[in-house]
Coordinates of C-alpha atoms and ligand atoms in Angstrom, one line a residue:
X272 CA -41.1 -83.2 125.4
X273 CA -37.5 -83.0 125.1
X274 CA -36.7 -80.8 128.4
X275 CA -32.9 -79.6 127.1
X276 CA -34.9 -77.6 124.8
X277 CA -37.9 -76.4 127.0
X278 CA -37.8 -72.2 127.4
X279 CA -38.5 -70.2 130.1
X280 CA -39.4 -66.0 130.0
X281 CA -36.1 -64.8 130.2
X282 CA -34.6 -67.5 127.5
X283 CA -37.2 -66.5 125.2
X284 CA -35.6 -63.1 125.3
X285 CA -32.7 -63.5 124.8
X286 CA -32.8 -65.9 121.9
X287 CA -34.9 -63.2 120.2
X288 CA -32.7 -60.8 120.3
X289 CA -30.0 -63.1 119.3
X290 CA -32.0 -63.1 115.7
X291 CA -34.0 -60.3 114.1
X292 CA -37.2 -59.7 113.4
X293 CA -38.8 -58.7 110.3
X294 CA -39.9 -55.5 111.0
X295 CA -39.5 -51.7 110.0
X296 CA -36.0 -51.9 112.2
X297 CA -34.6 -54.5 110.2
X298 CA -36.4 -54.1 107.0
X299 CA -39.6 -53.2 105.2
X300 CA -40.1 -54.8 101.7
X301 CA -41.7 -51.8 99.8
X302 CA -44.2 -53.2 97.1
X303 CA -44.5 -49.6 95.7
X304 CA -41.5 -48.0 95.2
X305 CA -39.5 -48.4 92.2
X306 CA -36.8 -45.9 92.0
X307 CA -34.8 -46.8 88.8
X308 CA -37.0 -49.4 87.0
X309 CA -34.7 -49.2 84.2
X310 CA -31.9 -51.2 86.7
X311 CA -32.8 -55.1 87.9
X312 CA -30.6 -54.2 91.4
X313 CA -32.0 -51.0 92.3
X314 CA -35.4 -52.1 91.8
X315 CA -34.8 -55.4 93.5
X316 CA -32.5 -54.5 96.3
X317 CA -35.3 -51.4 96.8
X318 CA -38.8 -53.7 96.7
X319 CA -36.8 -55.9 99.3
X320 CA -35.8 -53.4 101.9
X321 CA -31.7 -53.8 101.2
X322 CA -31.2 -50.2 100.0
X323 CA -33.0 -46.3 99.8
X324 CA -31.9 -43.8 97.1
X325 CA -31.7 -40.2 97.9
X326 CA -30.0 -39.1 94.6
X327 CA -28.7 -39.8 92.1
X328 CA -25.9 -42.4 92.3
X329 CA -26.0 -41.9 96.5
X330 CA -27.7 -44.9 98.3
X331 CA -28.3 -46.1 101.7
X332 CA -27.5 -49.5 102.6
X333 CA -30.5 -50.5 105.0
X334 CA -29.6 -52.7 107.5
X335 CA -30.2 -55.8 105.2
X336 CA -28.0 -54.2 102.6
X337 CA -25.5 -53.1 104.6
X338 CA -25.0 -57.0 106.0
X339 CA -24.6 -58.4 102.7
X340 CA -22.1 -55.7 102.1
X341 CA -20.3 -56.6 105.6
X342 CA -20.5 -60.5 104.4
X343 CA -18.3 -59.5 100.9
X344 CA -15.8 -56.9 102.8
X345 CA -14.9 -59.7 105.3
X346 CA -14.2 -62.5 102.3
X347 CA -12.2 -59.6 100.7
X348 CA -10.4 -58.4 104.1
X349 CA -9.3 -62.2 104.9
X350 CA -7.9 -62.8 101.0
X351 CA -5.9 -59.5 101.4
X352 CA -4.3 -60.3 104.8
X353 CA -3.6 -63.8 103.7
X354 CA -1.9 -62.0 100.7
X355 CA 0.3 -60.6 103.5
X356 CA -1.3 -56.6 102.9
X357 CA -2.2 -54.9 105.8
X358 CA -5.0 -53.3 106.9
X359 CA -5.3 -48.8 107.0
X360 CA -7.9 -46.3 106.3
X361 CA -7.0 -42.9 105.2
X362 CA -9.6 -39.7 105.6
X363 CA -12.3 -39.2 102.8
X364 CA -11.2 -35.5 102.3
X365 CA -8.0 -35.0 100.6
X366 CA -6.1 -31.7 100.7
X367 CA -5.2 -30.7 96.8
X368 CA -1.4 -30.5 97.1
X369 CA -1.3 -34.4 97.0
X370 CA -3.2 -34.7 93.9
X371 CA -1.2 -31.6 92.4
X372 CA 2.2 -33.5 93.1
X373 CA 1.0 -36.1 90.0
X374 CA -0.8 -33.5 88.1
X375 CA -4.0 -35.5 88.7
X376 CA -5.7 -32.6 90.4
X377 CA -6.2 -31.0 87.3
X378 CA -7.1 -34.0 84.9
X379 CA -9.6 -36.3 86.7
X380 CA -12.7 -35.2 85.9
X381 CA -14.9 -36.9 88.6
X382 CA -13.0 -35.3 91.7
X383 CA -15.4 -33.6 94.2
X384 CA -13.8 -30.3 95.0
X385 CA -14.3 -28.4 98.1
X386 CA -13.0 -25.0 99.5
X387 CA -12.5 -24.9 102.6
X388 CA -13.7 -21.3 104.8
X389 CA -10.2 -21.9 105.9
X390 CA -9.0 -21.4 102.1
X391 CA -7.7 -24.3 101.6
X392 CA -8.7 -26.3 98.5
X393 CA -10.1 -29.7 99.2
X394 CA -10.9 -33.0 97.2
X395 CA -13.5 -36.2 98.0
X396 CA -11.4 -39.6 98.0
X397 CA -12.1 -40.9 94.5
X398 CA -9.0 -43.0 95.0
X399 CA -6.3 -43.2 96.8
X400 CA -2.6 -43.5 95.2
X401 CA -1.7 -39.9 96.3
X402 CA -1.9 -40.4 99.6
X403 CA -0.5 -44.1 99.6
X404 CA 2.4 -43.0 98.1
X405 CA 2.8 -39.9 100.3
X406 CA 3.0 -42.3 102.8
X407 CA 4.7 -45.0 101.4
X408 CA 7.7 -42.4 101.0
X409 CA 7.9 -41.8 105.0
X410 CA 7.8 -45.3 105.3
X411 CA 9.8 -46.9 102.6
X412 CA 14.1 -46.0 103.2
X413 CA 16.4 -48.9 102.3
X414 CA 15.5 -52.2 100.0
X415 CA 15.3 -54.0 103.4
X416 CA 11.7 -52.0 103.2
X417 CA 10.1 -53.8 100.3
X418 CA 8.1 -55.4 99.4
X419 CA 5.4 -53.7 100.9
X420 CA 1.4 -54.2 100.7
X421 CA -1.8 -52.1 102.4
X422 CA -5.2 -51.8 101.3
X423 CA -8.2 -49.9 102.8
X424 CA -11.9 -50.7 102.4
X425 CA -13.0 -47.4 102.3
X426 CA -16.2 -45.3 100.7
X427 CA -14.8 -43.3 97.2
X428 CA -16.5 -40.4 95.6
X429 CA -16.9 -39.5 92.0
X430 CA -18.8 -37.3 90.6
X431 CA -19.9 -39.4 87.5
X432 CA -21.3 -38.0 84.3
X433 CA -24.4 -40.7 84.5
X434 CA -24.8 -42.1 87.9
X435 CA -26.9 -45.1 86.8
X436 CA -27.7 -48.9 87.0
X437 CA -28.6 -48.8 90.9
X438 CA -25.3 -49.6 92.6
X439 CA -23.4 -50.4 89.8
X440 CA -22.4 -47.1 89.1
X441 CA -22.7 -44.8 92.0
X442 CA -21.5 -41.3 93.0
X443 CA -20.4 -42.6 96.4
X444 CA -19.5 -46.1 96.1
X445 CA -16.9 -48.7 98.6
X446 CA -14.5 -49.9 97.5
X447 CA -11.0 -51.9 98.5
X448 CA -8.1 -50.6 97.6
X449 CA -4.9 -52.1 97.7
X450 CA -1.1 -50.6 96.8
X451 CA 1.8 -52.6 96.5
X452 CA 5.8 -51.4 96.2
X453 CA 8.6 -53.3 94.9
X454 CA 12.0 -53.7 94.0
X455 CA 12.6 -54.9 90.8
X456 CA 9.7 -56.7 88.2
X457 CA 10.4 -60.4 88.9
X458 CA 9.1 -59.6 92.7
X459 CA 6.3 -57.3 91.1
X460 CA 5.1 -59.8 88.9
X461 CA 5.1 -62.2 91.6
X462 CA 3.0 -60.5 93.7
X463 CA 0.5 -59.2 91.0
X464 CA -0.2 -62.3 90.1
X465 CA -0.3 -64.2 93.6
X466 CA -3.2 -60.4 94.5
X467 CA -5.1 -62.0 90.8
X468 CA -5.4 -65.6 92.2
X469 CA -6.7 -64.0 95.8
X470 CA -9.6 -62.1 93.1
X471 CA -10.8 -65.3 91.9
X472 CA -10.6 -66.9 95.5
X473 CA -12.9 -63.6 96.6
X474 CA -15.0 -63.9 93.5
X475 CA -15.4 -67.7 94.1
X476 CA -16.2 -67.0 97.7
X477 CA -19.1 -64.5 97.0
X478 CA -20.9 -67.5 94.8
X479 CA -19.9 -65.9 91.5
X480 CA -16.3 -67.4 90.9
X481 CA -17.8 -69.5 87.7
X482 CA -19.1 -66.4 85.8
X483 CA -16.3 -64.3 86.8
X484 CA -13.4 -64.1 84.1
X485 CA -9.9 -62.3 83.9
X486 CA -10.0 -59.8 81.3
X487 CA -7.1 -58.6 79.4
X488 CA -7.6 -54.8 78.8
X489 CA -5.9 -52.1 78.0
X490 CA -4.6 -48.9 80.0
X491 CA -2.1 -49.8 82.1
X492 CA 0.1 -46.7 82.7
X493 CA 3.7 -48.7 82.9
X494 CA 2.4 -52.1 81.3
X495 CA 0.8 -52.5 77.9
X496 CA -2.2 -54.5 80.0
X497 CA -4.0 -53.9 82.8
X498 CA -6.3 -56.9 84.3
X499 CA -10.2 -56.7 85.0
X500 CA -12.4 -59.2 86.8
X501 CA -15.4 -59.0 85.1
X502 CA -19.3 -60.6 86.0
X503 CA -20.6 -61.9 82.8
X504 CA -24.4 -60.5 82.8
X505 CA -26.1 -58.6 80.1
X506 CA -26.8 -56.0 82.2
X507 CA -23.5 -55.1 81.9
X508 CA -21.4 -51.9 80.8
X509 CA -18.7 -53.4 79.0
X510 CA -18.3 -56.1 76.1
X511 CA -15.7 -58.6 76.0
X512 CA -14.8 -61.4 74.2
X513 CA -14.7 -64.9 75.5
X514 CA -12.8 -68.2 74.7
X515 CA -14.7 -71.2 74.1
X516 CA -13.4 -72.6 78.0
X517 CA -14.5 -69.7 79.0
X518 CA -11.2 -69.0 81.0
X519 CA -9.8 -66.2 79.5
X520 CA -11.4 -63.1 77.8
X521 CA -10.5 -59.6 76.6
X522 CA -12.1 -56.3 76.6
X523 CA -13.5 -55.1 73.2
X524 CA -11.9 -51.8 73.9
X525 CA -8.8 -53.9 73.3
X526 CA -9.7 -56.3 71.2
X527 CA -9.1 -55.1 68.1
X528 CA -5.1 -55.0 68.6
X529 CA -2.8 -57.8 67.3
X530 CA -0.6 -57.6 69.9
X531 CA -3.2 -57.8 72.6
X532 CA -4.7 -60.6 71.0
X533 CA -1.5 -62.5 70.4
X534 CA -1.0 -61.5 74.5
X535 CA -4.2 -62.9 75.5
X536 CA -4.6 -66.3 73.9
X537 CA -1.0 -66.7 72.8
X538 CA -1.4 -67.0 69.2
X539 CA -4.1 -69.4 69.2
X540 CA -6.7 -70.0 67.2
X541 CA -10.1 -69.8 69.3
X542 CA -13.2 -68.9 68.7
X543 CA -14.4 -66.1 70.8
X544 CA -18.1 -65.5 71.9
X545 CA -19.0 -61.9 72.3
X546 CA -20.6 -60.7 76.0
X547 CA -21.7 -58.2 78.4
X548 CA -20.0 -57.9 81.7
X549 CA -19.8 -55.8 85.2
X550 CA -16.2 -55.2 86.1
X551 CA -16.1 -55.9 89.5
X552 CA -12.1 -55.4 89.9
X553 CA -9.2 -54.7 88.3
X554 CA -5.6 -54.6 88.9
X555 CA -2.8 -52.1 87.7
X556 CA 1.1 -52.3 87.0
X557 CA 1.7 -48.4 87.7
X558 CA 5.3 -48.4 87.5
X559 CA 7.2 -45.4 88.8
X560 CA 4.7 -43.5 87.7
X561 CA 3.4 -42.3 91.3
X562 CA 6.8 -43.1 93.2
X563 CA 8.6 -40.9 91.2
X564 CA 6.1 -37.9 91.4
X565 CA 6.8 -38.2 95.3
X566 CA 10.4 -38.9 94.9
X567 CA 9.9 -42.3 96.4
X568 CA 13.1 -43.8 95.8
X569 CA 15.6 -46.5 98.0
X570 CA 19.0 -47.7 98.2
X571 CA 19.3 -50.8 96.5
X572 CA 21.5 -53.6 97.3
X573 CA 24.3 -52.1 95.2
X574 CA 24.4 -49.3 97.0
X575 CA 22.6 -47.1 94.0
X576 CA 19.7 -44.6 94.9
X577 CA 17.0 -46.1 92.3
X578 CA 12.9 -45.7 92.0
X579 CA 10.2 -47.9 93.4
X580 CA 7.6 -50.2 91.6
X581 CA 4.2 -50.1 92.3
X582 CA 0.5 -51.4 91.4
X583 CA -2.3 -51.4 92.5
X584 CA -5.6 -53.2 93.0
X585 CA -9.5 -52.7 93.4
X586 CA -12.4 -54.3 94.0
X587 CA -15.7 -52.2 94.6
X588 CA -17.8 -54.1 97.2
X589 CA -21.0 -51.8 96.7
X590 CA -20.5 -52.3 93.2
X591 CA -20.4 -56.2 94.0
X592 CA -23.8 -56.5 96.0
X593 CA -25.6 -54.7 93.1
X594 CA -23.8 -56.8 90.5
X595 CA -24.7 -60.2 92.5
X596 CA -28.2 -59.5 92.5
X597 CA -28.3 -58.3 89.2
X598 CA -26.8 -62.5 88.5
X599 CA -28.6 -64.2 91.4
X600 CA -32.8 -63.7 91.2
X601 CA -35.5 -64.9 89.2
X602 CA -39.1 -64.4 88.7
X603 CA -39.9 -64.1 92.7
X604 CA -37.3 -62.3 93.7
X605 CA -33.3 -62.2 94.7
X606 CA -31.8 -65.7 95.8
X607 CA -28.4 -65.0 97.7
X608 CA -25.3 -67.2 97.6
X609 CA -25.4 -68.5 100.7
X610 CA -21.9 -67.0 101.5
X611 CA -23.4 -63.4 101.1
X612 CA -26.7 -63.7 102.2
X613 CA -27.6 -61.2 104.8
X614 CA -29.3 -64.0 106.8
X615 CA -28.8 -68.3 107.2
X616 CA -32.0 -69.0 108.0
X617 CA -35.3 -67.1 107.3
X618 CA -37.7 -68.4 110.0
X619 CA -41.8 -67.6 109.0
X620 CA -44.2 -68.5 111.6
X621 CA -47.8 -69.1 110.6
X622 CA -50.7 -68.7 113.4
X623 CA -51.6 -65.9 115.6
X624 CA -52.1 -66.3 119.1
X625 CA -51.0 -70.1 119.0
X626 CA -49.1 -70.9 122.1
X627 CA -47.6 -74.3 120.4
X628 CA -46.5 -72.4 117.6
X629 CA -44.8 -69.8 119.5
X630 CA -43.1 -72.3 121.7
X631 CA -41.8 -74.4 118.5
X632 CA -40.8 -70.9 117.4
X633 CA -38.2 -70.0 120.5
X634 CA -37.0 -74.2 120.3
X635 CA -36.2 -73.6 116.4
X636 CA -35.0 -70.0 117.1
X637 CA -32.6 -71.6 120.4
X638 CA -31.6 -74.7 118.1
X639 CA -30.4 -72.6 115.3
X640 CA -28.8 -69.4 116.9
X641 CA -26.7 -72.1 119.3
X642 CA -25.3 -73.6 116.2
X643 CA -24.3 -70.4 115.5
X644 CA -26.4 -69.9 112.6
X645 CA -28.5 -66.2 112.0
X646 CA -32.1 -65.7 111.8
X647 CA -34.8 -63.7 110.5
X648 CA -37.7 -64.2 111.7
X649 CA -41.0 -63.4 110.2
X650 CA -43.7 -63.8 113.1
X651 CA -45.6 -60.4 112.2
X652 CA -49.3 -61.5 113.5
X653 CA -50.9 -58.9 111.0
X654 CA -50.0 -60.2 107.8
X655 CA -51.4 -63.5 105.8
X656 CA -49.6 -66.3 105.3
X657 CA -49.2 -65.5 100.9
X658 CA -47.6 -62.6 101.7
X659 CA -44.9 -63.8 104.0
X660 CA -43.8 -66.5 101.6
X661 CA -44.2 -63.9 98.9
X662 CA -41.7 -61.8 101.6
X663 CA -39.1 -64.1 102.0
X664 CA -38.7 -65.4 98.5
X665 CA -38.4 -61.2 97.8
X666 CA -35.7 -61.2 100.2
X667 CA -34.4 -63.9 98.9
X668 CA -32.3 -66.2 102.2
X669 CA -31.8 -69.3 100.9
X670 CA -33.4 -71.1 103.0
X671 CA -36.4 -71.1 104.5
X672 CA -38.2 -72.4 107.8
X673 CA -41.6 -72.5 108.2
X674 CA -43.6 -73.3 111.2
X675 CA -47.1 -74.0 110.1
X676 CA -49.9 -76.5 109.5
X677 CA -47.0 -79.3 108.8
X678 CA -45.7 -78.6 112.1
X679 CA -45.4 -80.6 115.2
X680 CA -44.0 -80.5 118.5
X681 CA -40.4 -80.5 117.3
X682 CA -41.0 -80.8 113.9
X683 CA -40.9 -78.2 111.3
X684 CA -41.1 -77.6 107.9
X685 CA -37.5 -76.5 105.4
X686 CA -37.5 -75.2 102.2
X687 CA -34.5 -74.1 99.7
X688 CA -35.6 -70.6 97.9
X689 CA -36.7 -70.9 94.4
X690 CA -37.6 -75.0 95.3
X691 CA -41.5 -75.4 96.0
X692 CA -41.4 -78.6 97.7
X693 CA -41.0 -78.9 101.7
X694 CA -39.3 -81.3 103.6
X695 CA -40.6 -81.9 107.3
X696 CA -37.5 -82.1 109.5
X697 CA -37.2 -82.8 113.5
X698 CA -34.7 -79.7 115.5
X699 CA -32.4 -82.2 115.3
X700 CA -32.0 -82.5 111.2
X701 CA -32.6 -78.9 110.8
X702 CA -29.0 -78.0 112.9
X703 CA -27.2 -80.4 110.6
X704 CA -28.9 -79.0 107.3
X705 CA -27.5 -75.5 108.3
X706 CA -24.0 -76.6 110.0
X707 CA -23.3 -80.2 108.5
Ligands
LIG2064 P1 -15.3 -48.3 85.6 O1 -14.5 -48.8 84.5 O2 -16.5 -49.1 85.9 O3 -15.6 -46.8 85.5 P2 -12.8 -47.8 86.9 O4 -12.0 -48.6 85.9 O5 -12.8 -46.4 86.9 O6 -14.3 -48.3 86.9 P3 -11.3 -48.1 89.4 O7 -11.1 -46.7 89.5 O8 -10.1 -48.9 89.1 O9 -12.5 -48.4 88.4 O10 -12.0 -48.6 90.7 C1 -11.9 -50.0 91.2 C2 -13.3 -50.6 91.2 O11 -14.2 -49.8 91.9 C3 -13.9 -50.9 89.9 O12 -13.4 -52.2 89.4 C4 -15.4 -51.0 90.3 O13 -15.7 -52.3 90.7 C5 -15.5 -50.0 91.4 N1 -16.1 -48.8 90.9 C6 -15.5 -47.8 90.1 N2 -16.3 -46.8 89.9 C7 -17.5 -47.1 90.6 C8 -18.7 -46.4 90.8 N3 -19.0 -45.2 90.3 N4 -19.7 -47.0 91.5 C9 -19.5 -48.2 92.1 N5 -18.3 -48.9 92.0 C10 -17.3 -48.4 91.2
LIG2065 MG1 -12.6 -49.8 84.3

């Protein structure tokens, strides 16, 4: 026996609480319930514990949920501070004179509005320009002040005319947000497109970079195109049209325009495949269209007062766990990108009462957890073996460890999801599968 990994009482304990265990405080797959069976996510991400409806459109993440979600805001938070944005968060409730000083409190129809038994009329953040900007101009004096980039990873709220598709489309949603002022449109266009290559890093990074295309579509307030990152799946809301390399696409919505055509794929000839998609982002060239509302202007170099550029940029990260499960499952279940998954390693241990299998357990469970690697554990004593694999390939952690009939005294078994066969590996060889 190899006494570096031999446990005592108190070890145990503490390795076990360094993973989690599949239970009702973690998670409880729910065979039964099928909220929206209509929507692959929500009925997915509900049969395998990661969310709960309560309404329509309004979802809690469970604590599996909510760590996928926490996995895809921390990719997105380190591409925006290496794009140089800082980090804020503003308050959910908005007070209507910002939204009155664009006009906007009148024509967006999704606002939430409250009265306050103050008086005072009240909104639900459904985004977030009005206040950036109202803060921007306390902020932002002399050119010597620009350029300047924050985002916020913050819950919105819309109150949406068809809540649907699970979290695709929800009435409270999160989502990053980020705002950008400039000077003059050489430094804007810089910067718009260096925030579109940290996208496709982000996209990449959640495991679904190579069915994620940029998306020329229309509806940008100052520029003639706006940008959309869209997930190609046929569960999808929107259609686009594809080039053959698959590199470049362009909403229908758009589509039919010359000049958006010509913009996309430069006058070539190409032959264009039509799809469904999820827009998981977009970007926006706004202009002066919010700066000047809020009198945001500076002096320039030359001495002249003169307005300030701005765009800005969203990703919705709810909207992104839905729309990677609705890519990443098959027959059995969900099968994470290992980047998002909410777990490393999903650990099942078969045999009750088996002292040799509980001690293999706590040497696996101390191997993996001291390479830094997480761990659900599955050791529940009441239910069969069929069900726990059917469990875990539900869930849907890439891989699997199994302690069972193939194991021996520092041996156990590893298995990819959605691959049947086992391979028996020694403590050793299992560290190095998951930290190589
Ligand atoms: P859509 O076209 O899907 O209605 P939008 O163009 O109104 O979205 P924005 O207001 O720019 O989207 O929001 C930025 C991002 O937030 C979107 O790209 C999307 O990923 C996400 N998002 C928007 N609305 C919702 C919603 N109701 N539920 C979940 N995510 C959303
Ligand atoms: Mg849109």
């Amino acid at each position: 026996m190899n006494t570096d990994l031999k446990l005592d009482h108190k070890d145990t304990q503490m390795r076990i609480a360094e993973a989690h265990r599949l239970c009702a405080a973690v998670t409880a797959t729910n065979k039964s319930l099928i909220v929206d069976p209509s929507s692959k996510n929500a009925s997915l991400l509900t049969k395998a514990g990661y969310i709960t409806q309560i309404g329509a459109g309004l979802y809690t993440l469970m604590p599996l949920g909510l760590r996928v979600l926490n996995r895809i805001e921390n990719i997105v938070r380190s591409e925006m501070n290496s794009s140089g944005a800082s980090e804020f968060l503003s308050p959910v409730i908005h007070p209507k004179e910002v939204w009155s000083t664009t006009g906007r409190w009148e024509t967006v129809d999704v606002l939430f509005k409250l009265n306050s038994h103050s008086g005072a009329e009240l909104c639900l953040a459904a985004t977030a320009e009005e206040v950036i900007t109202n803060i921007a101009k306390g902020l932002i004096r002399s050119y010597r002040d620009l350029p300047l980039a924050t985002y916020q990873i913050q819950s919105k709220c819309r109150d949406e005319l068809r809540p649907r598709a699970g979290l695709l489309r929800g009435r409270e949603f999160r989502m990053k947000d980020l705002y950008s002022f400039h000077l003059d449109s050489t430094e804007l266009e810089r910067y718009y497109e260096q925030v579109c290559t940290a996208y496709q890093r982000i996209f990449a990074r959640c495991g679904i970079g190579h069915r994620t295309v940029r998306t020329f579509a229309s509806g940008g307030v100052f520029s003639q195109f706006s940008d959309e990152f869209q997930l190609l799946s046929d569960s999808g809301e929107d259609t686009i049209f594809l080039s053959d390399d698959g590199k470049v696409a362009i909403n229908a919505e758009v589509a039919k325009d010359a000049v958006a055509l010509e913009a996309a794929f430069g006058g070539a000839k190409m032959k264009l495949t039509e799809c469904r998609a999820i827009e998981v982002g977009n970007t926006f060239k706004l202009g002066t269209r919010f700066t000047d509302a809020f009198d945001l202007k500076v002096i320039n170099p030359q001495g002249q007062l003169q307005s300030v550029l701005m765009c800005c940029y969203g990703i919705g990260t709810t909207r992104l766990v839905g729309a990677i499960a609705e890519v990443c499952s098959d027959e059995l279940g969900l099968v994470w990108p290992e980047q998002v998954a909410p777990y490393d390693a999903h650990l099942i241990t078969l045999g009750v009462n088996d002292s040799a299998v509980d001690e293999l357990k706590y040497k696996t469970i101390k191997a993996l957890t001291g390479s830094g690697v997480s761990v659900l554990i599955d050791d529940r004593s009441d239910v069969r073996a069929g069900e726990k694999f059917h469990d875990a390939d539900l869930i849907g952690i890439p891989k699997q460890v199994i302690i069972g009939k193939h194991a021996s005294e520092s041996r156990v078994e590893f298995k990819k999801r959605g691959v049947k066969q086992a391979d028996i590996v020694d403590l050793e060889r299992l560290q190095g599968i998951f930290r190589p």
